[in-house]
């Protein structure tokens, strides 16, 4: 009851002490310790709010509710009896896209994509290149995470993936034809359909994403591959490396290419809804169901009937995916403030809106690729909003990707696209530099599957984080030198997007950038 109550208060964030996630000054923190609960909260309205603290036993919940109600506006909503209690909120990821504009329209000259992967801080992360294959014989099987086997297709595309090192799939990535994608945890009223038992055979959302990138030549095709696999095999399975952790979740995806993008959100084992992001428009997702009636392009065949049968939709109002599967209030959505965009999702939308405003007023130009990529890096490093956050022992931003996909990126051709991708390959995107990857240079790793040393780099940054960061591990001069060299390397990498630049004379390959950063940080423990 306490968990449901706290998450129903829209003016506050609820975060366990185990995750110790970052909060804004005007947000609430709930720290849970054995046998008691300590609450620290403050008014979200006062210009000079006071911090209020109280320690209570579980039996004192009503006292806490009374104190919290003094700072809650509007009043708590009434959840319909037909809607089951909401499951715990997913851990955080944020994914962005600004689709390239048609000629004469407002927007970037190429599609801009970005994502932060937020995972357990101790979970190793790597960036891995997997070459294309046109030699999968008939009857081949692909073995996904937890030994789930599905039929392999005759050929797969080359991909660059950013992923937890223990699993088969990925959190984000791109393929050689200029399709990018990101996966996020979401939570709906149908989450009870999920199963962590391997015998149930469900695919992880991260496995679905890799399969879509390996098989999809366009963003739409990648989404359709994902939908087909979802409906055929379902989703589910343990999402943690720890075999004793039953953490599982439903999934949201964002696929993009040079001309369009798609948001795909799932519910339960095999239900889904999709939304198209048109040229010259932008979109972001942040661990929540977000597709509304006016933007939904399509949905799974049975979801309307399910919502109707459970009393989440009255069949008279337009079917609103977010209102129905997210909150069970499809018939009364007009007055329900829980459907408003807020938190990290709102902060992410504000970043994209700022880019659009700067373009409109002339502060940015549609073809100024380094500036657009820099703006995306600023959004992904936004620590105040929680889009980027650091924690030595809980959840944190363990990797980050930015992609710039120009309109001439190939579709259904044998030529590699001209897209440029950037990865931090580090446990802290706030301090690590983005490193440039292009598929035309992918074979520098030796021709086969390779992580270019990114796993070693991730562990190096993890050691530094556990020691207290750069300022605790190095002298002031060494720390300043490390930051300066990484910043200069990142500027060079971003500048290399611009065609005709002399910057290509410098070795800016992904492999060399990883090696340079490893050498800069040193091989011995700090």
Coordinates of C-alpha atoms in Angstrom, one line a residue:
X1 CA 0.0 0.0 0.0
X2 CA 2.8 2.4 0.8
X3 CA 4.5 1.8 -2.5
X4 CA 1.3 2.4 -4.4
X5 CA 0.5 5.5 -2.4
X6 CA 3.9 7.0 -2.9
X7 CA 4.0 6.4 -6.7
X8 CA 0.5 7.9 -7.0
X9 CA 1.8 11.3 -5.8
X10 CA 2.7 13.0 -9.1
X11 CA 4.6 15.8 -7.3
X12 CA 7.2 13.4 -6.0
X13 CA 9.7 10.7 -7.0
X14 CA 10.1 7.6 -5.0
X15 CA 13.5 5.9 -5.0
X16 CA 14.8 3.2 -2.8
X17 CA 18.0 3.6 -0.8
X18 CA 19.5 0.7 -2.7
X19 CA 19.3 2.6 -6.0
X20 CA 20.1 6.0 -4.4
X21 CA 19.1 7.7 -7.6
X22 CA 19.5 11.4 -8.1
X23 CA 16.6 13.7 -7.4
X24 CA 15.8 17.3 -8.2
X25 CA 15.7 19.8 -5.3
X26 CA 11.9 19.9 -5.4
X27 CA 11.3 16.2 -5.5
X28 CA 10.8 13.7 -2.7
X29 CA 13.2 11.0 -1.5
X30 CA 12.1 7.8 0.2
X31 CA 14.9 5.9 1.8
X32 CA 14.1 2.4 3.0
X33 CA 16.1 0.8 5.8
X34 CA 15.4 -2.4 7.7
X35 CA 12.1 -2.4 9.7
X36 CA 11.4 1.3 9.3
X37 CA 10.9 3.9 6.7
X38 CA 12.6 7.3 6.7
X39 CA 10.9 10.0 4.7
X40 CA 12.5 13.3 3.5
X41 CA 10.3 15.5 1.4
X42 CA 9.6 19.1 0.6
X43 CA 7.0 21.2 -0.9
X44 CA 7.0 21.3 -4.7
X45 CA 5.4 24.8 -4.6
X46 CA 7.4 26.8 -2.1
X47 CA 10.2 29.0 -3.5
X48 CA 12.3 28.3 -0.4
X49 CA 11.1 24.9 0.6
X50 CA 11.9 23.3 3.9
X51 CA 13.1 19.7 4.2
X52 CA 10.7 17.6 6.4
X53 CA 11.9 14.4 7.8
X54 CA 10.2 11.7 9.9
X55 CA 10.9 8.1 10.8
X56 CA 8.0 5.7 11.2
X57 CA 7.3 2.0 11.5
X58 CA 5.1 0.4 8.8
X59 CA 2.1 0.9 11.1
X60 CA 2.5 4.6 11.0
X61 CA 1.7 4.9 7.3
X62 CA -1.4 6.9 7.9
X63 CA 0.6 9.6 9.7
X64 CA 3.0 9.8 6.7
X65 CA 0.0 10.1 4.3
X66 CA -1.4 12.9 6.4
X67 CA 1.9 14.8 6.3
X68 CA 2.4 14.2 2.6
X69 CA -1.1 15.4 1.8
X70 CA -0.1 18.8 3.0
X71 CA 2.2 19.1 0.1
X72 CA 0.2 17.3 -2.6
X73 CA -1.8 19.2 -5.2
X74 CA -4.0 18.1 -6.9
X75 CA -5.5 15.4 -4.6
X76 CA -4.7 11.8 -5.0
X77 CA -6.6 10.0 -7.8
X78 CA -9.0 7.2 -7.3
X79 CA -7.8 4.1 -9.1
X80 CA -10.6 2.0 -10.7
X81 CA -11.4 -1.3 -8.9
X82 CA -11.0 -3.1 -12.2
X83 CA -7.3 -2.1 -12.5
X84 CA -4.8 -4.2 -10.5
X85 CA -2.1 -2.5 -8.4
X86 CA 0.7 -1.0 -10.5
X87 CA 3.9 -3.0 -10.5
X88 CA 7.1 -1.3 -9.2
X89 CA 8.3 1.4 -11.6
X90 CA 11.0 0.4 -14.1
X91 CA 14.6 1.6 -13.8
X92 CA 15.4 4.5 -16.1
X93 CA 16.5 4.8 -19.7
X94 CA 15.9 7.7 -22.1
X95 CA 15.8 7.5 -25.9
X96 CA 15.5 10.5 -28.3
X97 CA 14.9 11.0 -32.0
X98 CA 14.6 14.1 -34.3
X99 CA 13.8 12.8 -37.8
X100 CA 15.4 14.6 -40.7
X101 CA 13.2 17.1 -42.4
X102 CA 12.0 17.0 -46.0
X103 CA 13.4 19.7 -48.3
X104 CA 12.1 23.1 -47.4
X105 CA 10.8 21.9 -44.0
X106 CA 12.1 22.7 -40.5
X107 CA 14.4 20.1 -38.9
X108 CA 17.9 18.6 -39.0
X109 CA 19.3 17.6 -42.4
X110 CA 19.8 14.0 -41.0
X111 CA 18.0 12.0 -38.4
X112 CA 19.5 12.5 -34.9
X113 CA 19.2 9.6 -32.4
X114 CA 20.4 9.3 -28.9
X115 CA 20.0 6.9 -25.9
X116 CA 21.3 6.4 -22.4
X117 CA 21.4 2.8 -21.1
X118 CA 20.7 2.7 -17.4
X119 CA 21.5 -0.6 -15.8
X120 CA 22.9 -2.0 -12.5
X121 CA 26.1 -0.2 -11.8
X122 CA 28.1 -3.5 -11.4
X123 CA 26.8 -5.0 -14.7
X124 CA 29.6 -4.8 -17.3
X125 CA 28.7 -3.2 -20.6
X126 CA 30.4 -3.5 -23.9
X127 CA 30.1 -2.2 -27.5
X128 CA 30.4 -5.1 -29.9
X129 CA 30.6 -5.3 -33.7
X130 CA 29.0 -8.3 -35.4
X131 CA 29.7 -8.6 -39.1
X132 CA 27.0 -9.4 -41.7
X133 CA 26.4 -13.0 -42.8
X134 CA 24.8 -14.3 -46.0
X135 CA 25.6 -17.9 -45.3
X136 CA 23.1 -19.1 -42.7
X137 CA 22.0 -22.5 -44.1
X138 CA 18.3 -23.6 -44.1
X139 CA 17.1 -24.8 -40.8
X140 CA 19.7 -22.8 -38.8
X141 CA 18.9 -21.9 -35.2
X142 CA 19.9 -18.8 -33.3
X143 CA 20.3 -19.2 -29.6
X144 CA 19.3 -16.0 -27.7
X145 CA 19.6 -15.2 -24.0
X146 CA 18.8 -18.0 -21.5
X147 CA 19.1 -20.5 -24.3
X148 CA 15.9 -19.5 -26.1
X149 CA 16.2 -20.9 -29.6
X150 CA 14.4 -19.5 -32.7
X151 CA 14.8 -20.1 -36.4
X152 CA 17.6 -18.1 -38.1
X153 CA 17.0 -16.2 -41.3
X154 CA 19.1 -16.8 -44.4
X155 CA 21.1 -13.6 -44.0
X156 CA 21.7 -11.0 -41.3
X157 CA 23.0 -7.4 -41.4
X158 CA 26.2 -6.2 -39.8
X159 CA 25.4 -4.4 -36.5
X160 CA 27.2 -2.4 -33.8
X161 CA 25.6 -3.1 -30.4
X162 CA 25.9 -1.5 -26.9
X163 CA 24.9 -4.2 -24.4
X164 CA 25.3 -5.8 -21.0
X165 CA 28.2 -8.2 -21.6
X166 CA 26.4 -11.2 -20.2
X167 CA 23.5 -11.4 -22.6
X168 CA 22.9 -12.0 -26.3
X169 CA 20.8 -9.0 -27.2
X170 CA 21.4 -5.2 -26.7
X171 CA 20.2 -2.1 -25.1
X172 CA 20.8 0.0 -28.2
X173 CA 22.6 -0.2 -31.5
X174 CA 22.6 0.3 -35.3
X175 CA 22.9 -1.7 -38.5
X176 CA 24.9 -1.2 -41.7
X177 CA 21.8 0.2 -43.5
X178 CA 21.3 3.1 -41.2
X179 CA 18.7 1.7 -38.9
X180 CA 19.1 2.5 -35.2
X181 CA 17.1 1.3 -32.2
X182 CA 16.8 1.5 -28.4
X183 CA 15.0 -0.6 -25.9
X184 CA 13.5 0.5 -22.5
X185 CA 11.7 -1.1 -19.6
X186 CA 8.0 -0.1 -19.3
X187 CA 5.3 -1.3 -17.0
X188 CA 1.6 -1.8 -17.7
X189 CA -1.5 -3.3 -16.0
X190 CA -0.8 -6.5 -18.0
X191 CA 2.6 -7.1 -16.6
X192 CA 1.3 -10.1 -14.6
X193 CA 1.4 -12.0 -17.9
X194 CA 5.2 -12.0 -17.9
X195 CA 7.1 -15.0 -16.7
X196 CA 10.8 -15.3 -15.6
X197 CA 10.8 -19.1 -16.1
X198 CA 13.1 -20.0 -19.1
X199 CA 10.7 -22.8 -19.9
X200 CA 8.0 -20.2 -20.8
X201 CA 10.2 -19.3 -23.8
X202 CA 9.7 -15.5 -23.8
X203 CA 12.3 -13.3 -25.5
X204 CA 14.0 -10.5 -23.7
X205 CA 13.2 -7.0 -25.1
X206 CA 17.0 -6.7 -25.7
X207 CA 17.0 -9.9 -27.7
X208 CA 14.0 -8.5 -29.8
X209 CA 16.0 -5.4 -30.5
X210 CA 19.1 -7.2 -31.7
X211 CA 17.0 -9.5 -33.9
X212 CA 15.2 -6.5 -35.4
X213 CA 18.5 -4.7 -36.2
X214 CA 20.0 -7.8 -37.7
X215 CA 17.0 -8.3 -40.0
X216 CA 15.5 -4.9 -40.7
X217 CA 16.7 -2.8 -43.7
X218 CA 14.5 0.1 -42.6
X219 CA 13.0 1.4 -39.4
X220 CA 9.6 0.2 -40.4
X221 CA 10.9 -3.2 -41.3
X222 CA 12.8 -3.5 -38.0
X223 CA 9.6 -2.6 -36.1
X224 CA 7.6 -5.2 -38.1
X225 CA 10.3 -7.9 -37.4
X226 CA 10.0 -7.0 -33.7
X227 CA 6.2 -7.3 -33.7
X228 CA 6.3 -10.6 -35.6
X229 CA 8.7 -12.1 -33.1
X230 CA 6.8 -10.7 -30.1
X231 CA 3.5 -12.2 -31.3
X232 CA 5.2 -15.5 -32.2
X233 CA 7.3 -16.1 -29.1
X234 CA 6.2 -13.5 -26.6
X235 CA 8.3 -11.5 -24.2
X236 CA 9.5 -12.3 -20.8
X237 CA 12.5 -13.9 -19.0
X238 CA 14.9 -12.8 -16.3
X239 CA 16.4 -9.4 -17.2
X240 CA 19.2 -9.6 -14.6
X241 CA 22.5 -11.4 -14.6
X242 CA 21.8 -12.5 -11.1
X243 CA 20.1 -16.0 -11.3
X244 CA 18.3 -15.3 -8.1
X245 CA 16.8 -12.0 -9.3
X246 CA 13.3 -12.4 -10.9
X247 CA 13.4 -8.9 -12.3
X248 CA 11.5 -8.8 -15.6
X249 CA 9.7 -6.2 -17.6
X250 CA 7.7 -5.2 -20.6
X251 CA 9.4 -3.2 -23.3
X252 CA 9.3 0.0 -25.3
X253 CA 11.3 0.5 -28.4
X254 CA 12.3 3.4 -30.7
X255 CA 13.4 2.6 -34.2
X256 CA 14.7 5.2 -36.7
X257 CA 16.3 5.6 -40.1
X258 CA 17.1 8.5 -42.4
X259 CA 13.4 9.2 -43.2
X260 CA 11.2 8.2 -40.3
X261 CA 11.0 6.7 -36.9
X262 CA 8.6 4.5 -34.9
X263 CA 7.8 4.1 -31.2
X264 CA 6.7 0.6 -30.4
X265 CA 5.4 -0.1 -26.9
X266 CA 4.4 -3.5 -25.5
X267 CA 2.1 -4.8 -22.8
X268 CA 1.9 -8.2 -21.2
X269 CA 3.3 -11.1 -23.1
X270 CA 2.5 -10.2 -26.7
X271 CA 0.4 -7.0 -26.9
X272 CA 1.6 -3.8 -28.6
X273 CA 0.9 -0.4 -30.1
X274 CA 2.9 1.7 -32.5
X275 CA 3.3 5.3 -33.5
X276 CA 5.1 6.9 -36.5
X277 CA 7.4 9.8 -36.1
X278 CA 7.2 11.8 -39.3
X279 CA 10.0 13.8 -41.0
X280 CA 10.9 17.0 -39.3
X281 CA 9.3 16.0 -36.0
X282 CA 10.8 14.7 -32.8
X283 CA 10.0 12.2 -30.0
X284 CA 11.4 10.7 -26.8
X285 CA 10.5 7.9 -24.5
X286 CA 11.5 7.5 -20.8
X287 CA 10.4 4.1 -19.3
X288 CA 6.7 4.8 -19.6
X289 CA 3.8 4.0 -21.8
X290 CA 3.4 7.1 -23.9
X291 CA 1.4 6.4 -27.1
X292 CA -1.9 8.4 -27.1
X293 CA -5.1 8.0 -29.2
X294 CA -4.3 10.8 -31.6
X295 CA -0.8 9.5 -32.4
X296 CA -1.3 5.7 -32.5
X297 CA -0.8 4.2 -35.9
X298 CA -1.7 0.6 -35.1
X299 CA -2.0 -1.9 -32.3
X300 CA -2.3 -5.7 -31.7
X301 CA -5.6 -7.3 -32.7
X302 CA -6.9 -8.3 -29.3
X303 CA -5.9 -5.4 -27.0
X304 CA -9.1 -3.4 -27.5
X305 CA -11.2 -6.4 -26.5
X306 CA -9.0 -7.0 -23.5
X307 CA -9.3 -3.4 -22.3
X308 CA -13.1 -3.5 -22.9
X309 CA -13.6 -6.7 -20.9
X310 CA -11.6 -5.4 -18.0
X311 CA -13.4 -2.1 -17.8
X312 CA -10.4 0.0 -18.9
X313 CA -12.1 1.2 -22.0
X314 CA -15.8 2.0 -22.8
X315 CA -15.7 1.4 -26.6
X316 CA -17.2 4.9 -27.1
X317 CA -14.2 7.1 -26.7
X318 CA -11.1 6.8 -29.0
X319 CA -8.9 4.0 -27.8
X320 CA -6.0 5.5 -25.9
X321 CA -3.2 3.0 -25.4
X322 CA -1.5 4.9 -22.5
X323 CA -4.8 5.6 -20.6
X324 CA -6.0 2.0 -21.0
X325 CA -3.1 -0.3 -20.5
X326 CA -1.1 2.2 -18.4
X327 CA -3.8 3.3 -15.9
X328 CA -7.1 1.6 -16.8
X329 CA -8.8 5.0 -17.2
X330 CA -9.6 4.9 -20.9
X331 CA -13.2 6.1 -20.3
X332 CA -12.2 9.1 -18.0
X333 CA -8.9 10.2 -19.5
X334 CA -9.9 13.8 -20.1
X335 CA -9.6 14.7 -16.4
X336 CA -6.8 12.3 -15.3
X337 CA -3.6 14.2 -14.6
X338 CA -1.5 11.0 -14.4
X339 CA -1.5 11.0 -18.2
X340 CA 0.4 14.3 -18.4
X341 CA 4.1 14.2 -19.5
X342 CA 6.4 14.9 -16.5
X343 CA 9.7 13.9 -15.0
X344 CA 12.5 12.8 -17.3
X345 CA 10.1 12.4 -20.2
X346 CA 9.2 16.1 -20.0
X347 CA 12.8 17.1 -19.5
X348 CA 13.8 15.1 -22.6
X349 CA 11.0 16.7 -24.6
X350 CA 12.2 20.1 -23.5
X351 CA 15.7 19.3 -24.8
X352 CA 14.3 18.4 -28.2
X353 CA 12.0 21.5 -28.2
X354 CA 15.0 23.7 -27.4
X355 CA 16.8 22.3 -30.5
X356 CA 13.7 23.1 -32.6
X357 CA 13.5 26.6 -31.2
X358 CA 17.2 27.3 -31.8
X359 CA 16.7 26.1 -35.4
X360 CA 13.7 28.4 -35.8
X361 CA 15.5 31.5 -34.5
X362 CA 18.6 30.9 -36.6
X363 CA 20.9 29.8 -33.7
X364 CA 21.3 26.4 -35.4
X365 CA 21.3 25.3 -39.0
X366 CA 19.8 22.1 -40.3
X367 CA 23.1 20.8 -41.8
X368 CA 25.4 21.7 -38.9
X369 CA 25.9 18.1 -37.8
X370 CA 28.5 18.7 -35.1
X371 CA 26.2 21.2 -33.4
X372 CA 23.2 18.8 -33.5
X373 CA 25.3 16.0 -32.1
X374 CA 26.6 18.3 -29.4
X375 CA 23.1 19.2 -28.4
X376 CA 22.2 15.6 -28.1
X377 CA 25.2 14.9 -25.9
X378 CA 24.1 17.7 -23.7
X379 CA 20.7 16.1 -23.3
X380 CA 22.2 12.7 -22.5
X381 CA 24.5 14.3 -19.9
X382 CA 21.7 16.1 -18.2
X383 CA 22.3 15.1 -14.6
X384 CA 19.8 17.5 -13.0
X385 CA 16.8 15.9 -14.6
X386 CA 18.0 12.3 -14.0
X387 CA 18.5 11.6 -17.7
X388 CA 22.1 10.9 -16.8
X389 CA 22.8 9.7 -13.3
X390 CA 25.6 8.0 -11.4
X391 CA 25.6 5.6 -8.5
X392 CA 28.4 3.3 -7.4
X393 CA 26.1 0.5 -6.1
X394 CA 22.6 1.0 -7.6
X395 CA 21.4 1.8 -11.0
X396 CA 23.3 4.3 -13.2
X397 CA 23.9 5.3 -16.8
X398 CA 26.2 2.6 -18.0
X399 CA 26.5 3.5 -21.7
X400 CA 25.4 6.1 -24.2
X401 CA 24.9 6.3 -28.0
X402 CA 24.4 9.1 -30.5
X403 CA 23.7 8.6 -34.2
X404 CA 23.6 10.9 -37.2
X405 CA 21.8 9.3 -40.2
X406 CA 21.8 11.4 -43.4
X407 CA 19.1 11.0 -46.1
X408 CA 21.5 9.3 -48.5
X409 CA 21.9 6.4 -46.1
X410 CA 21.4 3.2 -48.2
X411 CA 18.2 1.2 -48.1
X412 CA 18.0 -2.3 -49.4
X413 CA 21.3 -1.9 -51.3
X414 CA 24.7 -3.6 -50.9
X415 CA 26.4 -0.3 -50.1
X416 CA 27.1 0.7 -46.6
X417 CA 25.3 3.7 -45.3
X418 CA 26.9 7.1 -44.5
X419 CA 25.6 7.1 -40.9
X420 CA 27.9 8.0 -38.1
X421 CA 27.5 6.6 -34.6
X422 CA 29.1 7.5 -31.3
X423 CA 29.4 5.4 -28.1
X424 CA 30.9 6.2 -24.7
X425 CA 31.7 2.5 -23.9
X426 CA 32.0 3.6 -20.2
X427 CA 30.2 3.3 -17.0
X428 CA 29.8 7.1 -16.7
X429 CA 28.8 9.0 -19.9
X430 CA 29.1 12.3 -18.0
X431 CA 32.9 12.1 -18.0
X432 CA 33.8 9.6 -20.8
X433 CA 34.1 10.8 -24.3
X434 CA 31.9 9.8 -27.3
X435 CA 33.9 7.7 -29.8
X436 CA 33.1 7.7 -33.5
X437 CA 32.1 4.5 -35.3
X438 CA 31.3 4.1 -39.0
X439 CA 30.6 0.8 -40.7
X440 CA 33.1 1.5 -43.5
X441 CA 35.8 1.1 -40.9
X442 CA 34.3 -1.8 -39.0
X443 CA 36.7 -4.4 -40.3
X444 CA 39.6 -2.7 -38.4
X445 CA 38.8 -5.1 -35.6
X446 CA 40.0 -8.1 -37.6
X447 CA 37.0 -9.0 -39.7
X448 CA 35.1 -11.0 -37.1
X449 CA 33.0 -10.2 -34.0
X450 CA 34.9 -7.8 -31.7
X451 CA 34.4 -5.4 -28.8
X452 CA 37.4 -3.3 -29.7
X453 CA 38.6 -3.3 -26.1
X454 CA 35.4 -1.6 -24.8
X455 CA 34.8 -4.2 -22.1
X456 CA 38.3 -3.5 -20.7
X457 CA 37.6 0.2 -20.9
X458 CA 34.2 -0.2 -19.1
X459 CA 36.0 -2.0 -16.2
X460 CA 38.6 0.7 -16.1
X461 CA 36.0 3.4 -15.7
X462 CA 34.2 1.2 -13.1
X463 CA 37.4 1.0 -11.0
X464 CA 37.7 4.8 -11.1
X465 CA 34.1 5.2 -10.1
X466 CA 34.5 2.9 -7.1
X467 CA 37.5 5.0 -6.0
X468 CA 35.5 8.2 -6.1
X469 CA 36.0 9.4 -9.6
X470 CA 38.8 11.2 -11.5
X471 CA 39.4 13.8 -8.8
X472 CA 40.1 11.0 -6.2
X473 CA 42.2 8.9 -8.4
X474 CA 44.6 11.3 -10.0
X475 CA 46.5 14.5 -9.2
X476 CA 44.9 17.7 -10.2
X477 CA 47.2 18.1 -13.2
X478 CA 46.7 14.5 -14.4
X479 CA 42.9 14.9 -14.0
X480 CA 42.9 18.1 -15.9
X481 CA 45.0 16.6 -18.7
X482 CA 42.7 13.5 -18.9
X483 CA 39.6 15.7 -19.3
X484 CA 41.3 18.0 -21.8
X485 CA 42.5 15.2 -24.0
X486 CA 39.1 13.5 -23.9
X487 CA 37.2 16.7 -24.7
X488 CA 39.5 17.4 -27.6
X489 CA 39.1 13.9 -29.0
X490 CA 35.3 14.2 -28.7
X491 CA 35.3 17.5 -30.6
X492 CA 37.4 16.0 -33.3
X493 CA 35.0 13.0 -33.5
X494 CA 32.0 15.2 -33.8
X495 CA 33.6 17.5 -36.4
X496 CA 34.5 14.5 -38.5
X497 CA 30.8 14.1 -39.5
X498 CA 31.1 17.2 -41.7
X499 CA 31.8 16.2 -45.3
X500 CA 34.9 17.7 -46.8
X501 CA 36.5 18.4 -43.4
X502 CA 40.3 17.9 -43.1
X503 CA 39.7 16.2 -39.8
X504 CA 39.7 12.8 -41.6
X505 CA 43.5 13.1 -41.7
X506 CA 43.5 12.2 -38.0
X507 CA 43.1 8.6 -36.9
X508 CA 39.6 8.8 -35.4
X509 CA 38.6 5.2 -35.7
X510 CA 36.6 3.6 -32.9
X511 CA 39.3 1.2 -32.1
X512 CA 42.0 3.8 -31.8
X513 CA 39.7 6.1 -29.7
X514 CA 39.2 3.2 -27.2
X515 CA 42.9 2.5 -27.1
X516 CA 43.7 6.2 -26.6
X517 CA 41.3 6.5 -23.7
X518 CA 42.7 3.3 -22.1
X519 CA 46.2 4.6 -22.4
X520 CA 45.2 7.9 -21.0
X521 CA 43.6 6.4 -17.9
X522 CA 46.6 4.1 -17.3
X523 CA 46.6 0.3 -16.9
X524 CA 47.4 0.1 -13.2
X525 CA 44.6 0.5 -10.6
X526 CA 44.2 4.1 -9.4

